[in-house]
Coordinates of C-alpha atoms and ligand atoms in Angstrom, one line a residue:
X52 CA 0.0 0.0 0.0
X53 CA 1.1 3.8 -0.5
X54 CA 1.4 5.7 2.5
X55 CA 0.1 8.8 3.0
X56 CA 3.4 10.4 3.2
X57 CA 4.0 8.7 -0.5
X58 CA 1.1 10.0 -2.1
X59 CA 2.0 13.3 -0.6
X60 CA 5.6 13.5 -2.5
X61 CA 4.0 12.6 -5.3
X62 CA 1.4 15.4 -5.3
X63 CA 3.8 17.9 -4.4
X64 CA 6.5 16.4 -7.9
X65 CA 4.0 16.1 -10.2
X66 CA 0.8 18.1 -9.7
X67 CA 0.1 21.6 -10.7
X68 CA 0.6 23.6 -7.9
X69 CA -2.9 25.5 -8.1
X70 CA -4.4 24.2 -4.7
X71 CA -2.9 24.3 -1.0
X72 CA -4.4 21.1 -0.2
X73 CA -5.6 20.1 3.2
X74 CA -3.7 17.4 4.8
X75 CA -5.8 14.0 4.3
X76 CA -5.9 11.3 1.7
X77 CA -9.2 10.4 1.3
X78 CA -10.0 7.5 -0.4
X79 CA -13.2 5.9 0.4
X80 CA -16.8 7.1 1.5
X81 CA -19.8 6.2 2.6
X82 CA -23.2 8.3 2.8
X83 CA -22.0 11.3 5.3
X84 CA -18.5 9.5 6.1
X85 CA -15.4 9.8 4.3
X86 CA -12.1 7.9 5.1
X87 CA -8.6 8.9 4.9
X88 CA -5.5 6.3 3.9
X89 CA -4.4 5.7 7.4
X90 CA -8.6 4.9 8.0
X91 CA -9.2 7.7 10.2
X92 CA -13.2 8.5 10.1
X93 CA -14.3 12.2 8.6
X94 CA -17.7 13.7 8.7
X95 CA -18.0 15.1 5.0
X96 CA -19.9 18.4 5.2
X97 CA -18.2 19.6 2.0
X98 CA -20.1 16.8 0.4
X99 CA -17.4 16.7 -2.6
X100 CA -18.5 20.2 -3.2
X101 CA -22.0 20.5 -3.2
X102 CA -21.8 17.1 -5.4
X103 CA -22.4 14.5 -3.3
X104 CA -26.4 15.5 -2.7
X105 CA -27.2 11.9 -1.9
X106 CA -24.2 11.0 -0.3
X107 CA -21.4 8.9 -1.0
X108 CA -21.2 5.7 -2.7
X109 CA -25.3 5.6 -3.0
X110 CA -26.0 2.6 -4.2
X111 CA -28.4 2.7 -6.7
X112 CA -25.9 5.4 -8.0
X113 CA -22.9 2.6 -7.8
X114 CA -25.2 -0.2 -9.5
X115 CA -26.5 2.4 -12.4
X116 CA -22.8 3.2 -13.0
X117 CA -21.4 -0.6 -12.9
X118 CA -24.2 -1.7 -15.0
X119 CA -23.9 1.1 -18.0
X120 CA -20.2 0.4 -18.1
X121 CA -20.6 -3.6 -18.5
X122 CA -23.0 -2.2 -21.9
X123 CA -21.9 1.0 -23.7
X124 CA -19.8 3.8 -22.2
X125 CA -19.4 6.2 -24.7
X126 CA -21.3 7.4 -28.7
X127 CA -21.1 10.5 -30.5
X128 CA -24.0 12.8 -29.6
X129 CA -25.0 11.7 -33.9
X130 CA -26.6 8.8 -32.6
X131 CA -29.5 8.5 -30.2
X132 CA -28.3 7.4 -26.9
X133 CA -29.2 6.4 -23.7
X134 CA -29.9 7.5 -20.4
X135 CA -29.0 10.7 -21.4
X136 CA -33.1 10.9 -23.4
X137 CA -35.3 10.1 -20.2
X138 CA -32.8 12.1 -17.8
X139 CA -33.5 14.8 -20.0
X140 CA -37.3 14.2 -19.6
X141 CA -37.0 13.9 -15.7
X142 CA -35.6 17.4 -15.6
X143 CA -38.2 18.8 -17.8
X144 CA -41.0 17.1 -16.2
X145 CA -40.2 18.6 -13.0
X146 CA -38.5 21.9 -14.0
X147 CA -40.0 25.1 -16.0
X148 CA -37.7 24.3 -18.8
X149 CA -38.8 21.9 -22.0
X150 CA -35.2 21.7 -23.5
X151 CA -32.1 20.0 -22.1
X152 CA -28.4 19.9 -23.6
X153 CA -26.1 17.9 -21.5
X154 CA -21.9 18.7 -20.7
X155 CA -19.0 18.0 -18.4
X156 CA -19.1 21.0 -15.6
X157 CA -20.8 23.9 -14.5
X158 CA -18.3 26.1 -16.5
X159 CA -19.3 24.4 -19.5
X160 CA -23.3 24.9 -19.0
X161 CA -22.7 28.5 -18.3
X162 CA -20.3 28.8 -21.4
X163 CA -23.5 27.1 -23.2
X164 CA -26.1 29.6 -21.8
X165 CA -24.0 32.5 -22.8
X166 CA -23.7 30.8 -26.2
X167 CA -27.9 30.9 -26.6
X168 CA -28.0 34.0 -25.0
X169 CA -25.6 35.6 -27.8
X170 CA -27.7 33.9 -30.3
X171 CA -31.0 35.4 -28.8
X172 CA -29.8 38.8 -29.2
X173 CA -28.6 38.5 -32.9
X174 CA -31.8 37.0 -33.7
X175 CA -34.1 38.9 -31.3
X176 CA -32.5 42.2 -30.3
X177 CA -30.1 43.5 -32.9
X178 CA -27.4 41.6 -32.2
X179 CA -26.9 42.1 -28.6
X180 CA -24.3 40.5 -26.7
X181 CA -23.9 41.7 -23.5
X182 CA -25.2 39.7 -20.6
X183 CA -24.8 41.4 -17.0
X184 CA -23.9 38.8 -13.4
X185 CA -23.3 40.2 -10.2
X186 CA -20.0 41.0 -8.1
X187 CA -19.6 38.3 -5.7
X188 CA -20.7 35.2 -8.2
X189 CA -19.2 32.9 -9.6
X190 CA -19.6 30.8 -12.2
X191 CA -16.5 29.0 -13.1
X192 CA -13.2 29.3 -14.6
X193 CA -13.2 29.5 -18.3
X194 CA -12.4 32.4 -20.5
X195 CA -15.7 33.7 -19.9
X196 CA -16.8 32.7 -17.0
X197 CA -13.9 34.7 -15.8
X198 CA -15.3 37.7 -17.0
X199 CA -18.8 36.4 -15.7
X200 CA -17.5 36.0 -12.4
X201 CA -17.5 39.1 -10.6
X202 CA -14.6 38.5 -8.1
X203 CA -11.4 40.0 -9.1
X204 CA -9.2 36.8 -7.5
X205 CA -11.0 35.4 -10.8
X206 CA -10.2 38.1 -12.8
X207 CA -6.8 40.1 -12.2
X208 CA -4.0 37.7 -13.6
X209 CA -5.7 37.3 -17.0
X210 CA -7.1 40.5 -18.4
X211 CA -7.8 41.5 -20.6
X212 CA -11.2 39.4 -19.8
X213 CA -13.6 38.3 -22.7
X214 CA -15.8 41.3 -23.7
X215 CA -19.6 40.9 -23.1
X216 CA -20.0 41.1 -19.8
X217 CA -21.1 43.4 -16.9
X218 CA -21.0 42.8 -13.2
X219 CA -23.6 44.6 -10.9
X220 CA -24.0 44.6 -7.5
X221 CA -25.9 41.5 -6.0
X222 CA -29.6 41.8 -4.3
X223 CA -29.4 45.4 -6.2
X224 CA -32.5 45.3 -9.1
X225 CA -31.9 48.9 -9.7
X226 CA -28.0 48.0 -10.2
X227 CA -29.2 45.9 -13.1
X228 CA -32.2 48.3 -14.4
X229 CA -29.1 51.1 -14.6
X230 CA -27.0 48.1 -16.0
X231 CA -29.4 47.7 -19.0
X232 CA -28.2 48.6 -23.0
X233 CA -31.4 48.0 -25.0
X234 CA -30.0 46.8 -28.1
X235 CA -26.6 45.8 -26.2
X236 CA -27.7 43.8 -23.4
X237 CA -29.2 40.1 -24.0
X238 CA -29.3 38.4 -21.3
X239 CA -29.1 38.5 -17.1
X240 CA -26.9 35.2 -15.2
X241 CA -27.5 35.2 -11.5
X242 CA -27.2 32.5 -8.6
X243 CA -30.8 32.3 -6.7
X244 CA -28.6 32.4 -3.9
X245 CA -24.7 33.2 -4.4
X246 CA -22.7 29.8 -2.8
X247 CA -19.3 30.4 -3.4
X248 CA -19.5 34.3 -2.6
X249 CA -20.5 33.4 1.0
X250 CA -24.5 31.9 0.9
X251 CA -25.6 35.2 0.0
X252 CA -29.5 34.8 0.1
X253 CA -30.8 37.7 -2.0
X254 CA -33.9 39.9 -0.3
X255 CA -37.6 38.5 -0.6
X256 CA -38.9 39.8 -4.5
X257 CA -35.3 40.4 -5.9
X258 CA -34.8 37.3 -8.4
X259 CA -38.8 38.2 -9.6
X260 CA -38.1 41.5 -9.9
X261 CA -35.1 40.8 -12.1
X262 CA -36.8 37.9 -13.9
X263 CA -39.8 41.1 -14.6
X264 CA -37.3 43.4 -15.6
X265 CA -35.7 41.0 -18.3
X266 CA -38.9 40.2 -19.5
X267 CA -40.1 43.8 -20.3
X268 CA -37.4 43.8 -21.8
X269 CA -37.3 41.0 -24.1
X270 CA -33.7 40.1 -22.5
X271 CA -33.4 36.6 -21.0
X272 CA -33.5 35.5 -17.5
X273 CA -31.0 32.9 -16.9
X274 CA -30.0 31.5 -13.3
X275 CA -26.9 29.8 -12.7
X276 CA -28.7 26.4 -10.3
X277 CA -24.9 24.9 -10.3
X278 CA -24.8 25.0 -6.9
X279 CA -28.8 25.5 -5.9
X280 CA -29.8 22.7 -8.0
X281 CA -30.6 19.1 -7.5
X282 CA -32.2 19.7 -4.2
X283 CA -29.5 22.1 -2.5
X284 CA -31.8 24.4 -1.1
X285 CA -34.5 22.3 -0.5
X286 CA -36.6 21.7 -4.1
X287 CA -36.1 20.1 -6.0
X288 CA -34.5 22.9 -8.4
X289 CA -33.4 26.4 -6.1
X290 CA -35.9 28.5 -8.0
X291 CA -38.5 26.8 -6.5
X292 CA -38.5 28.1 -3.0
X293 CA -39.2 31.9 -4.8
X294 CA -42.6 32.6 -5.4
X295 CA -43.3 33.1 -8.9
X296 CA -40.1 32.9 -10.5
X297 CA -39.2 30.7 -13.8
X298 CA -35.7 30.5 -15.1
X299 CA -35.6 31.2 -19.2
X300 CA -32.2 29.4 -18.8
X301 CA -30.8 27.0 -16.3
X302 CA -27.8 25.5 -15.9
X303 CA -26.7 22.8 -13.9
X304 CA -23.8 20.9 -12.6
X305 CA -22.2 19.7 -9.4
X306 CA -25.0 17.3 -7.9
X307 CA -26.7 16.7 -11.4
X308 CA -24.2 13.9 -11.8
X309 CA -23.8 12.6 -7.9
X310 CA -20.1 12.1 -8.4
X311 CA -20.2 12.0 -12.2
X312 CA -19.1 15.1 -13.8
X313 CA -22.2 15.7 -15.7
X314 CA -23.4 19.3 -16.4
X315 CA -25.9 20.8 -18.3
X316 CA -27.9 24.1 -19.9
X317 CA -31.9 23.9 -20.5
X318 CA -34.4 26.5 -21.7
X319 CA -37.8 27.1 -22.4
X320 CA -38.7 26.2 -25.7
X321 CA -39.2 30.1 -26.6
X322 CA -35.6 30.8 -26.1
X323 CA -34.5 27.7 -27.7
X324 CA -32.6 28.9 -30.5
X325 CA -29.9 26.9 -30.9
X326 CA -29.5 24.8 -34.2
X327 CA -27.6 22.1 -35.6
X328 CA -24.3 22.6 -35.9
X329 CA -24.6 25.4 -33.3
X330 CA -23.4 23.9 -30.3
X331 CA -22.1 20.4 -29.4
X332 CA -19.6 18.1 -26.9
X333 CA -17.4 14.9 -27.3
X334 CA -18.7 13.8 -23.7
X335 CA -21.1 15.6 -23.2
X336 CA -24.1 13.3 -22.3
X337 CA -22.0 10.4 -22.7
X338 CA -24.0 7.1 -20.9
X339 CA -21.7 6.7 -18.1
X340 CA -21.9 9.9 -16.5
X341 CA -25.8 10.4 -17.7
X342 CA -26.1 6.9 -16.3
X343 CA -25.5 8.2 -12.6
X344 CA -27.5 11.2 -13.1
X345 CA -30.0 9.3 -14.3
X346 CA -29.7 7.3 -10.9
X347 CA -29.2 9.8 -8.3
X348 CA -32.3 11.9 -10.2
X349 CA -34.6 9.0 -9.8
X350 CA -33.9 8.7 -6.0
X351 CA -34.2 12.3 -5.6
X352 CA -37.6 12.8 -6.9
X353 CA -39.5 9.6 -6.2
X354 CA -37.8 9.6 -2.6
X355 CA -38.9 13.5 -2.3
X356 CA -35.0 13.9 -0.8
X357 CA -35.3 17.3 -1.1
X358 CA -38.5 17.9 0.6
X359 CA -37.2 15.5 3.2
X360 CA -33.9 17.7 3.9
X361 CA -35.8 20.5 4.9
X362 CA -36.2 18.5 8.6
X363 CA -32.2 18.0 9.0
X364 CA -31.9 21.7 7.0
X365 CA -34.0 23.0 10.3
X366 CA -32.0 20.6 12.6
X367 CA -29.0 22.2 11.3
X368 CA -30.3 25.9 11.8
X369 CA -31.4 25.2 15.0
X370 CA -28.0 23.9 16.2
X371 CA -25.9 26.6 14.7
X372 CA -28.2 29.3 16.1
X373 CA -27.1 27.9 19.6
X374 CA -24.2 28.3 18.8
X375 CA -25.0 31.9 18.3
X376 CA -26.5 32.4 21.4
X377 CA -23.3 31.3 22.6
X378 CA -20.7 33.2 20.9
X379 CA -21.1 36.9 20.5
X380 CA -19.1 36.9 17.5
X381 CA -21.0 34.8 15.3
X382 CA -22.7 37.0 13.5
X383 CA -25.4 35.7 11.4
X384 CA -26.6 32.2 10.2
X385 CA -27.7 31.7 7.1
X386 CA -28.8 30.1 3.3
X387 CA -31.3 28.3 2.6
X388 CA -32.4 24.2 2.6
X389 CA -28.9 22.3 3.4
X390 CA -26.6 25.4 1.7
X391 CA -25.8 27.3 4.9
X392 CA -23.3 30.0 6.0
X393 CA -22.3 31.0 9.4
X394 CA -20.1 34.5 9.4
X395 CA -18.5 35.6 12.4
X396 CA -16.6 38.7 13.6
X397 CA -13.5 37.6 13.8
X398 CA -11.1 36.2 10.9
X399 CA -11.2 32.8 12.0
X400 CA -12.6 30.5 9.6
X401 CA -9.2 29.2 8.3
X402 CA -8.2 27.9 11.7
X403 CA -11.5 26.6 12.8
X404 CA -11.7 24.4 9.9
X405 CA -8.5 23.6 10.2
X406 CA -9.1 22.1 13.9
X407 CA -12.2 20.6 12.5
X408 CA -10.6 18.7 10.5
X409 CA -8.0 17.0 12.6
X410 CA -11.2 16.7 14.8
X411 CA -13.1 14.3 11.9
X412 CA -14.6 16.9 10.2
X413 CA -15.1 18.4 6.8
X414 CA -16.0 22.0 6.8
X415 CA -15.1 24.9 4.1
X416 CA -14.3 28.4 5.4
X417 CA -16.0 30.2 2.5
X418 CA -14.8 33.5 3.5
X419 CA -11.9 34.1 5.7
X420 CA -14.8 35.2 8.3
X421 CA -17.7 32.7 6.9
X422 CA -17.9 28.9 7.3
X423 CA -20.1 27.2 4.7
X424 CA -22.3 24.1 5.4
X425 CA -23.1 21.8 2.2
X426 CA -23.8 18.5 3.9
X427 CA -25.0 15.6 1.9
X428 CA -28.9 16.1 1.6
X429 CA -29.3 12.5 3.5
X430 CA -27.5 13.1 6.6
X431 CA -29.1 12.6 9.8
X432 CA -29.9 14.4 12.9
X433 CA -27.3 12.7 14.7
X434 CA -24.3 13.3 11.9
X435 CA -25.1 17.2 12.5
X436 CA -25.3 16.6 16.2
X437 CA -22.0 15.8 16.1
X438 CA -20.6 18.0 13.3
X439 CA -21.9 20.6 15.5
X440 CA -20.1 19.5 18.4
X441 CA -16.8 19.6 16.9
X442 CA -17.3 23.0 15.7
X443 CA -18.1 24.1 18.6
X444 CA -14.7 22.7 20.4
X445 CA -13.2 24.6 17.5
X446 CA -14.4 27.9 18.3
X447 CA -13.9 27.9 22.0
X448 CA -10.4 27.4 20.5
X449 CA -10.4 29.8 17.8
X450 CA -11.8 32.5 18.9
X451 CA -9.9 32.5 22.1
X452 CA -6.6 33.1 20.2
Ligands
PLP731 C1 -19.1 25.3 -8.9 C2 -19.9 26.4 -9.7 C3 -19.7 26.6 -11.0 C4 -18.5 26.0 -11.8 O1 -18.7 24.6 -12.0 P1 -17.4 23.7 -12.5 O2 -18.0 22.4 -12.6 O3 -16.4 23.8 -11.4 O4 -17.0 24.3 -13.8 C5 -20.5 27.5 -11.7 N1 -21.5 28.2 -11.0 C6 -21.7 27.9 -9.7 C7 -22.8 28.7 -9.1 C8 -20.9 27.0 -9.0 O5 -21.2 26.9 -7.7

């Protein structure tokens, strides 16, 4: 066997040096639990990023993805192929959206959207282009999704950014009235709630007032669900816990696959203007990875997993506003279903994780003053019990520094 120290080296000889990893080897999990080389137990409230919605190793995911590989892995998108047809159909039937195109990452659905978006405004408005997100979002790491991503971390080393994009103020409708170009601006991308900017939830009638603004306009509506969707927040799709909004666009990624790097842009059919020969992907739906998604959707939505995180999503709430009550410099708690922030006072977030971890568990500090909760939607009362417990040990430590 390879010791940890081994795989270690290794990382540190031959991998790009673009991450300062944290010290564990993980190598196996199971529902809430990870495990490191050496066996040492974790509680994973990372969930492999906001991926691992049902937890890992579920196995009807494991069985869809052992039985697809024993039949067909892999066809050009020329042919007809399966699962990727009814996965398609279970997003639609329980989405606003009619049409589904299927790719590797979140990036690459956001690079897709912007791609229907462009083609909306040459068709529709003039040739319009320019398509206005938010400071604080994100929305991955391509050429253009730098320049969608309002955060200069993203941004700085590698201007000058692709042109075509404006970034507003989050939570701000008049930011994005003021933003507006008729004949220059074609569509709006925004998170329903921003993850990776710190579980920014965005003030009651915000994402329908934008989605109202666009449509005056003729401009499309497009949320970024990468993060939000597949049950995060606690529907079964984020948009769904704001009263009367619709996406025109929606892209997914992260959980759609459970572990599978599966991602994917939809639209309603009136926006649908992509054509053959428009837009396309070597892998993108390819049976293996549809295969899980098909899988992990099924679960989700005849098991009503969503629905049924709301009760740990309140169990979790509950706990970390004790914790509150306890520590005068926790500031707030918040998010929304199973995507939480907690942001404190004090700069600690690093070092709390930190002693999390060596404690067995699996936090992200999302800010350098904000920790961020993304538990698998399965885990139970009694995982959080003691997630919480740890944490707390952490910041009696922490804070007292
Ligand atoms: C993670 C994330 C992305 C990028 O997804 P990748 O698969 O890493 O390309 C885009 N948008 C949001 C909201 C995300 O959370």
């Amino acid at each position: 066997m390879t010791s940890t120290a081994e795989y270690k080296e290794l990382e540190a000889k031959y991998y790009m040096q673009v991450v300062r990893r944290m010290p564990p080897v993980l190598v196996r999990g199971e529902g809430t639990k990870v495990y490191d080389n050496d066996g040492k137990e974790y509680l994973d409230f990372t969930a492999g990023w906001a991926v691992l919605n049902l937890g890992h190793s579920h196995p009807d995911v494991t069985k869809a993805i052992q039985d697809q590989a024993g039949k067909i892995l892999q066809m050009s998108n020329l042919f007809y192929t399966v699962p990727q047809l009814p996965l398609a159909k279970t997003i639609v039937d329980n989405s606003a959206v009619d049409r589904v195109f299927f790719c590797n990452s979140g990036a690459e659905a956001n690079e897709g959207a912007a791609k229907l978006a462009r083609k909306w405004g040459k068709l529709k408005l003039n040739g319009a282009y320019e398509i206005i997100t938010t400071l604080n979002s994100f929305h991955g790491r391509t050429q253009a999704m730098m320049a969608a991503t309002g955060q200069p971390h993203y941004q700085d080393n590698w201007r000058p950014l692709m042109p075509g994009f404006v970034n507003v103020p989050y939570n701000d409708l008049e930011a994005i009235k003021a933003a507006y170009k008729p004949g220059m601006t074609c569509a709006v991308l925004i998170e329903p709630v921003q993850g990776e900017g710190g579980v920014i939830v965005p003030s009651e009638g915000y994402l329908k007032g934008v989605m109202d603004f666009c449509h005056e306009n003729n401009i499309l509506f497009m949320l970024d669900e990468v993060q939000t969707g597949m049950g995060r927040l606690g529907t079964l799709f984020g948009y769904q816990r704001f009263e009367g909004v619709e996406p025109d666009v929606m892209t997914l990624g992260k959980a759609l696959g459970s572990g599978a790097p599966l991602g994917a842009f939809t639209c309603k059919e009136f926006c649908s203007v992509l054509e053959p020969g428009d837009h396309g992907s070597t892998f993108g739906g390819n049976a293996l990875t549809t295969a899980a998604g098909a899988a992990a959707a099924k679960v989700m939505v005849e098991q009503d997993i969503p629905e049924k995180s709301m009760k740990a999503s309140a169990h979790l709430f509950g706990k970390l506003n004790a914790l509150k009550e306890k520590y005068t410099f926790i500031k707030e708690v918040r998010g929304m279903g199973l995507l939480v922030g907690l942001e404190m006072t004090e700069t600690i977030a690093g070092p709390t994780v930190a002693d999390c971890l060596e404690h067995g568990l699996l936090l992200n500090a999302v800010r350098p003053n904000t920790l961020r909760f993304m538990p698998p939607l399965t885990v139970t009362n009694e995982e959080i019990d003691k997630a919480v417990e740890i944490l707390d040990a952490a910041l009696a430590k922490t804070s007292a520094k």
